[in-house]
Amino acid sequence: MNEIGVVIRGESCSFDASMSVPLLNLAEHNRPYQDRMREAFDRFLASGQYIGGDQVTLFEKEVASYLGVSECVAVSSGTDALLLALMALDVGPGDEVICPSFTFFATAGVVHRLGAKPVFAEILEGSFNMDPEDIEHRITPRTKGIIPVHLFGQMANIGRIQAIADKHGLFVVEDAAQAIGARHNGKHAGSFGAFGAFSFYPTKNLSGLGDSGLVSTNDPKLAAKARILRVHGMDPVYYHSHVGGNFRFDPIQGALLRIKLPDLDASIGLRQERAACYVSRLGSHPAVALSCEDAAGKRLVLPETSPGNAHTFNQFTIRVRGEGARDRLVAQLKAAGIGHGIYYPLGLHQQECFCCHTGGSVSLPITEAACREVLSIPIVPEIKLEQIDEVCDRIIGFLDGGSAA
Ligand SMILES: *Cc1c(COP(=O)(O)O)cnc(C)c1O
């Protein structure tokens, strides 16, 4: 009955509309835009321009101005944004690229696809983002660059990472797929590195109606090369200076995303408001720690915001500590109809496809502990503050030892 289907990461994940607090509700999210989206689609259909054109270039200009960068190149997905960035930076066989293991697969998958080797660095316990000290330990003569991921919507320590990269002559590509709108000391994610890579996959903070992505840069030469690589390295038509791919961005996505972009900061504000509710309700419980630093003896740790960061809460990710504790809480949330996600259950260094590649001997204990403890709970702007309260009631019931009947 009344099932709303959402495809998440290739799994067809459907939830009952009667679920008390869904993790996300994309139809509800797009409802305020539906009239303008229908008009945009009608104009698009009538235009006859189904590849390229104004909706692509206007979207690129508007995102560039939002991010405060000189240029953006819109592409087919966040994965392709990362791939294109690495291609423009000439990553290839023999190269090593340092990235986290605690991230979505695409971050390292693109490195491998270019014949280079992803070298996995450890994360910091508090922010889930890459540990700059550990990056420095993993630099070899073959290291070509670093891909910091701004995980869950807040930036990695970009100042330290960029300084390490500069010292060793490495590039930085920011994986900002989960972090559009995130800032460090007021400056946007994606405006620091040689490239920033963004995704407009439907679960991201700026969400399209399908797949799309974008790279940002302040380097006109890299932007020009990315534009050529986006269409098979072709410039002019049928003359190929490089081997690129088809990474084109659909103009219909541009038309639809342009309608939502002006509301992005307001919608991030609603996520921050929901995060503050969780912190005020859960943070006062004696079994809850506000940071990993004072987590001794606590059973639940709330997400930390690193100094100088504006967190955009693409996910609100708590840690549930203790043997089997996360699974028990998950079972209770499920029974109560509360959506949740585990991002990520396994580090990339533990994935079957990378085990051999890395010699199978890599050990990243902080990453592995995060994989056992993390739990993401509902944070999207569409859920009401009363629903956040309901999630808190269930979690507090769990902490107080009952089944929160
Ligand atoms: C979503 C995501 C990507 C890939 O984006 P797609 O648009 O799904 O290809 C890359 N890196 C991270 C960290 C992501 O969360």
Short mmCIF file of C-alpha atoms in Angstrom, two decimals, residues 19-381:
data_model
loop_
_atom_site.label_atom_id
_atom_site.label_comp_id
_atom_site.label_asym_id
_atom_site.label_seq_id
_atom_site.Cartn_x
_atom_site.Cartn_y
_atom_site.Cartn_z
CA MET A 19 6.72 5.32 8.38
CA SER A 20 6.78 7.72 11.31
CA VAL A 21 10.10 9.44 10.45
CA PRO A 22 11.62 8.62 7.05
CA LEU A 23 15.32 9.23 6.42
CA LEU A 24 14.34 11.21 3.36
CA ASN A 25 11.25 12.02 1.35
CA LEU A 26 12.24 13.32 -2.04
CA ALA A 27 8.75 13.79 -3.44
CA GLU A 28 7.88 15.98 -0.46
CA HIS A 29 11.16 17.84 -0.88
CA ASN A 30 10.37 18.73 -4.50
CA ARG A 31 6.69 19.55 -3.95
CA PRO A 32 7.20 23.32 -3.39
CA TYR A 33 9.00 23.50 -6.74
CA GLN A 34 6.60 21.42 -8.82
CA ASP A 35 4.86 24.24 -10.72
CA ARG A 36 8.12 25.91 -11.68
CA MET A 37 9.64 22.55 -12.57
CA ARG A 38 6.73 21.70 -14.87
CA GLU A 39 7.07 25.07 -16.60
CA ALA A 40 10.82 24.54 -16.96
CA PHE A 41 10.21 21.11 -18.45
CA ASP A 42 7.67 22.50 -20.94
CA ARG A 43 10.14 25.17 -22.04
CA PHE A 44 12.87 22.55 -22.33
CA LEU A 45 10.65 20.25 -24.40
CA ALA A 46 9.63 23.06 -26.72
CA SER A 47 13.21 24.34 -27.07
CA GLY A 48 14.43 21.28 -28.95
CA GLN A 49 17.84 21.80 -27.28
CA TYR A 50 18.38 18.57 -25.37
CA ILE A 51 22.17 18.70 -25.11
CA GLY A 52 24.20 21.76 -23.99
CA GLY A 53 22.92 25.31 -24.34
CA ASP A 54 21.92 28.07 -21.94
CA GLN A 55 20.63 25.88 -19.11
CA VAL A 56 24.10 24.34 -18.81
CA THR A 57 26.11 27.56 -19.02
CA LEU A 58 23.74 29.55 -16.79
CA PHE A 59 23.84 26.82 -14.14
CA GLU A 60 27.65 26.75 -14.29
CA LYS A 61 27.82 30.55 -13.87
CA GLU A 62 25.34 30.60 -10.99
CA VAL A 63 27.16 27.85 -9.07
CA ALA A 64 30.53 29.58 -9.69
CA SER A 65 29.14 32.79 -8.25
CA TYR A 66 27.61 30.92 -5.27
CA LEU A 67 30.93 29.18 -4.52
CA GLY A 68 33.09 32.22 -5.21
CA VAL A 69 35.22 30.48 -7.85
CA SER A 70 36.12 31.65 -11.33
CA GLU A 71 34.70 28.68 -13.24
CA CYS A 72 32.54 25.58 -13.05
CA VAL A 73 32.17 22.72 -15.51
CA ALA A 74 28.94 20.75 -15.09
CA VAL A 75 29.12 17.00 -15.72
CA SER A 76 27.11 13.79 -15.68
CA SER A 77 27.64 12.76 -12.02
CA GLY A 78 29.73 13.35 -8.92
CA THR A 79 31.78 10.29 -9.81
CA ASP A 80 32.49 11.71 -13.26
CA ALA A 81 33.38 15.05 -11.67
CA LEU A 82 36.12 13.30 -9.67
CA LEU A 83 37.23 11.25 -12.67
CA LEU A 84 37.39 14.30 -14.93
CA ALA A 85 39.35 16.29 -12.33
CA LEU A 86 41.95 13.51 -12.05
CA MET A 87 42.14 13.15 -15.85
CA ALA A 88 42.71 16.90 -16.20
CA LEU A 89 45.54 16.56 -13.66
CA ASP A 90 47.09 13.69 -15.69
CA VAL A 91 46.72 10.97 -13.07
CA GLY A 92 47.72 7.63 -14.53
CA PRO A 93 49.61 4.36 -14.03
CA GLY A 94 52.41 4.54 -11.46
CA ASP A 95 50.81 7.41 -9.56
CA GLU A 96 49.57 7.26 -6.01
CA VAL A 97 46.71 9.39 -4.74
CA ILE A 98 46.02 9.68 -1.01
CA CYS A 99 42.37 9.59 0.04
CA PRO A 100 40.33 8.41 3.01
CA SER A 101 39.06 4.85 3.34
CA PHE A 102 36.02 6.10 5.27
CA THR A 103 34.09 7.53 2.29
CA PHE A 104 31.77 6.57 -0.54
CA PHE A 105 33.39 4.22 -3.04
CA ALA A 106 33.67 6.76 -5.88
CA THR A 107 36.50 8.68 -4.16
CA ALA A 108 38.94 5.80 -4.61
CA GLY A 109 37.20 4.04 -7.50
CA VAL A 110 38.13 6.85 -9.91
CA VAL A 111 41.81 6.66 -8.87
CA HIS A 112 41.89 2.94 -9.61
CA ARG A 113 40.05 3.33 -12.93
CA LEU A 114 42.86 5.59 -14.16
CA GLY A 115 45.44 2.91 -13.37
CA ALA A 116 46.74 4.75 -10.31
CA LYS A 117 46.81 3.49 -6.75
CA PRO A 118 44.53 4.82 -4.01
CA VAL A 119 46.54 5.09 -0.77
CA PHE A 120 44.19 5.13 2.19
CA ALA A 121 44.79 7.55 5.05
CA GLU A 122 43.31 7.47 8.52
CA ILE A 123 40.55 9.78 9.71
CA LEU A 124 40.21 11.84 12.87
CA GLU A 125 37.86 10.34 15.42
CA GLY A 126 35.93 13.56 16.03
CA SER A 127 35.20 14.84 12.52
CA PHE A 128 35.33 11.59 10.47
CA ASN A 129 37.57 13.55 8.06
CA MET A 130 41.16 12.79 6.98
CA ASP A 131 43.95 13.20 9.52
CA PRO A 132 46.55 15.58 8.01
CA GLU A 133 49.40 14.00 10.03
CA ASP A 134 48.57 10.57 8.66
CA ILE A 135 48.49 11.95 5.10
CA GLU A 136 52.01 13.24 5.49
CA HIS A 137 53.24 9.81 6.64
CA ARG A 138 51.90 8.19 3.49
CA ILE A 139 53.62 10.45 0.95
CA THR A 140 56.12 8.65 -1.31
CA PRO A 141 58.00 9.74 -4.45
CA ARG A 142 55.05 8.36 -6.45
CA THR A 143 52.40 10.45 -4.68
CA LYS A 144 50.73 12.81 -7.11
CA GLY A 145 47.87 14.27 -5.12
CA ILE A 146 45.43 14.20 -2.22
CA ILE A 147 41.63 13.87 -2.31
CA PRO A 148 40.22 15.12 0.98
CA VAL A 149 36.53 14.25 1.36
CA HIS A 150 34.30 16.74 3.15
CA LEU A 151 32.29 13.96 4.74
CA PHE A 152 28.69 14.29 5.94
CA GLY A 153 28.66 17.99 5.05
CA GLN A 154 31.63 19.53 6.82
CA MET A 155 35.04 20.34 5.47
CA ALA A 156 38.19 18.38 6.18
CA ASN A 157 41.11 20.36 7.64
CA ILE A 158 41.77 21.99 4.30
CA GLY A 159 44.31 24.53 5.57
CA ARG A 160 46.69 21.83 6.85
CA ILE A 161 46.05 19.54 3.89
CA GLN A 162 46.73 22.27 1.34
CA ALA A 163 49.93 23.23 3.22
CA ILE A 164 51.15 19.61 3.10
CA ALA A 165 50.28 19.41 -0.61
CA ASP A 166 52.12 22.66 -1.36
CA LYS A 167 55.18 21.53 0.59
CA HIS A 168 55.40 18.29 -1.42
CA GLY A 169 54.22 19.64 -4.81
CA LEU A 170 50.95 17.65 -4.83
CA PHE A 171 47.52 18.56 -6.17
CA VAL A 172 44.41 18.71 -3.99
CA VAL A 173 41.02 17.68 -5.40
CA GLU A 174 38.25 18.28 -2.89
CA ASP A 175 35.55 15.62 -2.88
CA ALA A 176 32.75 17.99 -1.95
CA ALA A 177 29.97 15.65 -3.12
CA GLN A 178 28.33 15.79 0.32
CA ALA A 179 29.31 19.35 1.14
CA ILE A 180 27.94 21.96 -1.24
CA GLY A 181 27.49 25.12 0.81
CA ALA A 182 29.94 24.03 3.55
CA ARG A 183 32.44 26.72 4.47
CA HIS A 184 35.73 26.98 6.32
CA ASN A 185 36.35 30.46 7.75
CA GLY A 186 33.64 31.70 5.40
CA LYS A 187 35.20 30.24 2.26
CA HIS A 188 33.33 27.58 0.31
CA ALA A 189 34.10 23.88 -0.06
CA GLY A 190 35.36 23.43 -3.61
CA SER A 191 37.15 26.80 -3.72
CA PHE A 192 40.45 25.65 -2.17
CA GLY A 193 41.87 22.81 -4.27
CA ALA A 194 42.89 22.56 -7.92
CA PHE A 195 39.33 21.26 -8.37
CA GLY A 196 36.26 20.77 -6.23
CA ALA A 197 33.97 17.88 -7.20
CA PHE A 198 30.23 18.06 -6.51
CA SER A 199 27.28 15.71 -6.91
CA PHE A 200 23.60 16.51 -7.37
CA TYR A 201 22.52 12.92 -6.73
CA PRO A 202 19.03 13.08 -5.17
CA THR A 203 20.24 12.53 -1.57
CA LYS A 204 22.75 15.42 -1.64
CA ASN A 205 21.98 18.87 -0.25
CA LEU A 206 21.38 20.31 -3.74
CA SER A 207 19.51 17.45 -5.33
CA GLY A 208 18.62 16.89 -8.95
CA LEU A 209 15.98 14.64 -10.48
CA GLY A 210 18.52 12.04 -11.55
CA ASP A 211 22.31 12.03 -11.82
CA SER A 212 24.54 15.05 -12.34
CA GLY A 213 27.64 16.69 -10.94
CA LEU A 214 30.12 19.54 -11.40
CA VAL A 215 33.75 20.53 -11.00
CA SER A 216 34.79 23.95 -9.71
CA THR A 217 38.18 25.57 -10.21
CA ASN A 218 40.01 28.89 -10.09
CA ASP A 219 42.47 27.84 -12.80
CA PRO A 220 41.36 28.83 -16.33
CA LYS A 221 43.74 26.32 -17.95
CA LEU A 222 42.37 23.42 -15.92
CA ALA A 223 38.80 24.58 -16.62
CA ALA A 224 39.50 24.65 -20.36
CA LYS A 225 41.03 21.18 -20.25
CA ALA A 226 38.07 19.84 -18.25
CA ARG A 227 35.68 21.24 -20.86
CA ILE A 228 37.54 19.44 -23.64
CA LEU A 229 37.80 16.16 -21.69
CA ARG A 230 34.05 16.33 -21.00
CA VAL A 231 33.42 15.69 -24.71
CA HIS A 232 35.98 13.04 -25.64
CA GLY A 233 38.93 15.46 -25.65
CA MET A 234 37.45 17.03 -28.75
CA ASP A 235 38.29 20.58 -29.86
CA PRO A 236 37.29 21.57 -32.49
CA VAL A 237 34.60 19.06 -33.44
CA TYR A 238 36.11 15.73 -34.56
CA TYR A 239 39.67 16.77 -33.70
CA HIS A 240 40.89 15.06 -30.53
CA SER A 241 43.88 16.40 -28.62
CA HIS A 242 43.21 14.18 -25.56
CA VAL A 243 41.31 11.00 -24.76
CA GLY A 244 38.32 12.14 -22.74
CA GLY A 245 34.87 10.69 -22.26
CA ASN A 246 31.20 11.55 -22.46
CA PHE A 247 30.74 13.42 -19.19
CA ARG A 248 28.06 15.80 -20.49
CA PHE A 249 25.56 17.42 -18.14
CA ASP A 250 21.89 17.26 -19.17
CA PRO A 251 20.37 20.71 -19.67
CA ILE A 252 17.11 19.53 -18.09
CA GLN A 253 19.01 18.98 -14.82
CA GLY A 254 20.41 22.50 -15.18
CA ALA A 255 16.92 23.95 -15.64
CA LEU A 256 15.62 22.08 -12.57
CA LEU A 257 18.64 22.70 -10.31
CA ARG A 258 18.60 26.43 -11.14
CA ILE A 259 15.15 26.61 -9.57
CA LYS A 260 16.47 25.14 -6.30
CA LEU A 261 19.92 26.76 -6.03
CA PRO A 262 18.63 30.10 -4.60
CA ASP A 263 17.07 28.17 -1.69
CA LEU A 264 20.15 26.11 -0.89
CA ASP A 265 21.39 28.18 2.06
CA ALA A 266 17.90 28.33 3.58
CA SER A 267 17.56 24.57 3.30
CA ILE A 268 20.99 24.08 4.90
CA GLY A 269 19.72 26.37 7.70
CA LEU A 270 16.80 23.98 8.28
CA ARG A 271 19.24 21.05 8.53
CA GLN A 272 21.33 23.03 11.06
CA GLU A 273 18.18 23.78 13.07
CA ARG A 274 17.37 20.05 13.19
CA ALA A 275 20.95 19.27 14.24
CA ALA A 276 20.67 21.82 17.06
CA CYS A 277 17.47 20.09 18.24
CA TYR A 278 19.25 16.75 18.44
CA VAL A 279 22.12 18.32 20.35
CA SER A 280 19.90 20.07 22.86
CA ARG A 281 17.62 17.06 23.44
CA LEU A 282 20.21 14.28 23.41
CA GLY A 283 23.22 16.24 24.65
CA SER A 284 21.76 16.68 28.14
CA HIS A 285 21.47 12.90 28.69
CA PRO A 286 24.19 11.55 31.05
CA ALA A 287 25.11 8.72 28.64
CA VAL A 288 25.71 11.11 25.72
CA ALA A 289 28.99 12.87 24.88
CA LEU A 290 29.17 16.05 22.79
CA SER A 291 32.60 15.11 21.48
CA CYS A 292 34.95 12.14 21.24
CA GLU A 293 37.27 13.87 23.71
CA ASP A 294 34.88 13.47 26.61
CA ALA A 295 33.37 10.19 25.48
CA ALA A 296 34.94 8.01 28.20
CA GLY A 297 32.20 5.88 29.72
CA LYS A 298 29.52 7.33 27.39
CA ARG A 299 27.35 5.21 25.10
CA LEU A 300 26.52 7.71 22.40
CA VAL A 301 28.64 10.45 20.81
CA LEU A 302 27.12 13.35 18.87
CA PRO A 303 28.78 14.73 15.71
CA GLU A 304 31.41 17.42 16.19
CA THR A 305 31.89 20.56 14.13
CA SER A 306 35.57 21.38 13.63
CA PRO A 307 36.85 24.91 14.42
CA GLY A 308 36.10 27.45 11.66
CA ASN A 309 33.61 25.14 9.93
CA ALA A 310 30.01 25.72 8.91
CA HIS A 311 28.54 22.18 8.89
CA THR A 312 25.79 21.56 6.32
CA PHE A 313 24.60 18.25 7.85
CA ASN A 314 24.10 16.22 4.71
CA GLN A 315 24.06 13.52 7.39
CA PHE A 316 23.67 13.70 11.15
CA THR A 317 25.93 10.85 12.19
CA ILE A 318 26.17 9.65 15.76
CA ARG A 319 28.39 6.96 17.24
CA VAL A 320 26.80 4.18 19.25
CA ARG A 321 29.48 2.65 21.46
CA GLY A 322 29.67 -0.81 22.97
CA GLU A 323 29.59 -4.35 21.62
CA GLY A 324 26.46 -4.89 19.50
CA ALA A 325 24.90 -1.64 20.74
CA ARG A 326 24.42 -0.09 17.30
CA ASP A 327 22.57 -3.15 16.03
CA ARG A 328 20.26 -3.09 19.04
CA LEU A 329 19.45 0.59 18.51
CA VAL A 330 18.91 -0.02 14.78
CA ALA A 331 16.42 -2.80 15.58
CA GLN A 332 14.49 -0.46 17.90
CA LEU A 333 14.44 2.38 15.35
CA LYS A 334 13.23 -0.05 12.67
CA ALA A 335 10.42 -1.29 14.89
CA ALA A 336 9.40 2.32 15.54
CA GLY A 337 9.33 3.21 11.82
CA ILE A 338 12.32 5.56 12.07
CA GLY A 339 14.63 5.80 9.08
CA HIS A 340 18.37 5.46 9.52
CA GLY A 341 21.49 4.73 7.49
CA ILE A 342 24.94 3.25 8.07
CA TYR A 343 27.51 5.29 6.14
CA TYR A 344 29.71 3.28 5.88
CA PRO A 345 29.70 -0.31 7.14
CA LEU A 346 33.16 -1.09 5.71
CA GLY A 347 36.25 0.99 4.93
CA LEU A 348 37.39 1.00 1.31
CA HIS A 349 40.64 -0.68 2.40
CA GLN A 350 38.45 -3.61 3.55
CA GLN A 351 36.50 -3.91 0.28
CA GLU A 352 37.05 -7.06 -1.71
CA CYS A 353 38.14 -5.14 -4.81
CA PHE A 354 40.78 -3.12 -2.94
CA CYS A 355 42.12 -5.75 -0.54
CA CYS A 356 44.58 -7.14 -3.11
CA HIS A 357 45.40 -3.75 -4.51
CA THR A 358 46.60 -2.51 -1.14
CA GLY A 359 48.28 -5.79 -0.25
CA GLY A 360 45.46 -6.60 2.15
CA SER A 361 47.69 -5.52 4.99
CA VAL A 362 46.44 -2.01 5.59
CA SER A 363 45.07 -1.47 9.06
CA LEU A 364 43.14 1.70 9.85
CA PRO A 365 41.79 1.22 13.39
CA ILE A 366 40.01 4.58 13.67
CA THR A 367 38.24 3.99 10.35
CA GLU A 368 37.31 0.44 11.39
CA ALA A 369 35.90 1.65 14.73
CA ALA A 370 33.82 4.29 12.92
CA CYS A 371 32.42 1.58 10.62
CA ARG A 372 31.25 -0.38 13.68
CA GLU A 373 29.75 2.62 15.52
CA VAL A 374 28.24 5.10 13.05
CA LEU A 375 24.54 5.62 12.63
CA SER A 376 22.93 8.40 10.59
CA ILE A 377 19.51 9.57 11.73
CA PRO A 378 16.89 11.73 9.94
CA ILE A 379 17.97 15.35 9.32
CA VAL A 380 16.31 16.45 6.05
CA PRO A 381 14.45 19.80 5.98
#
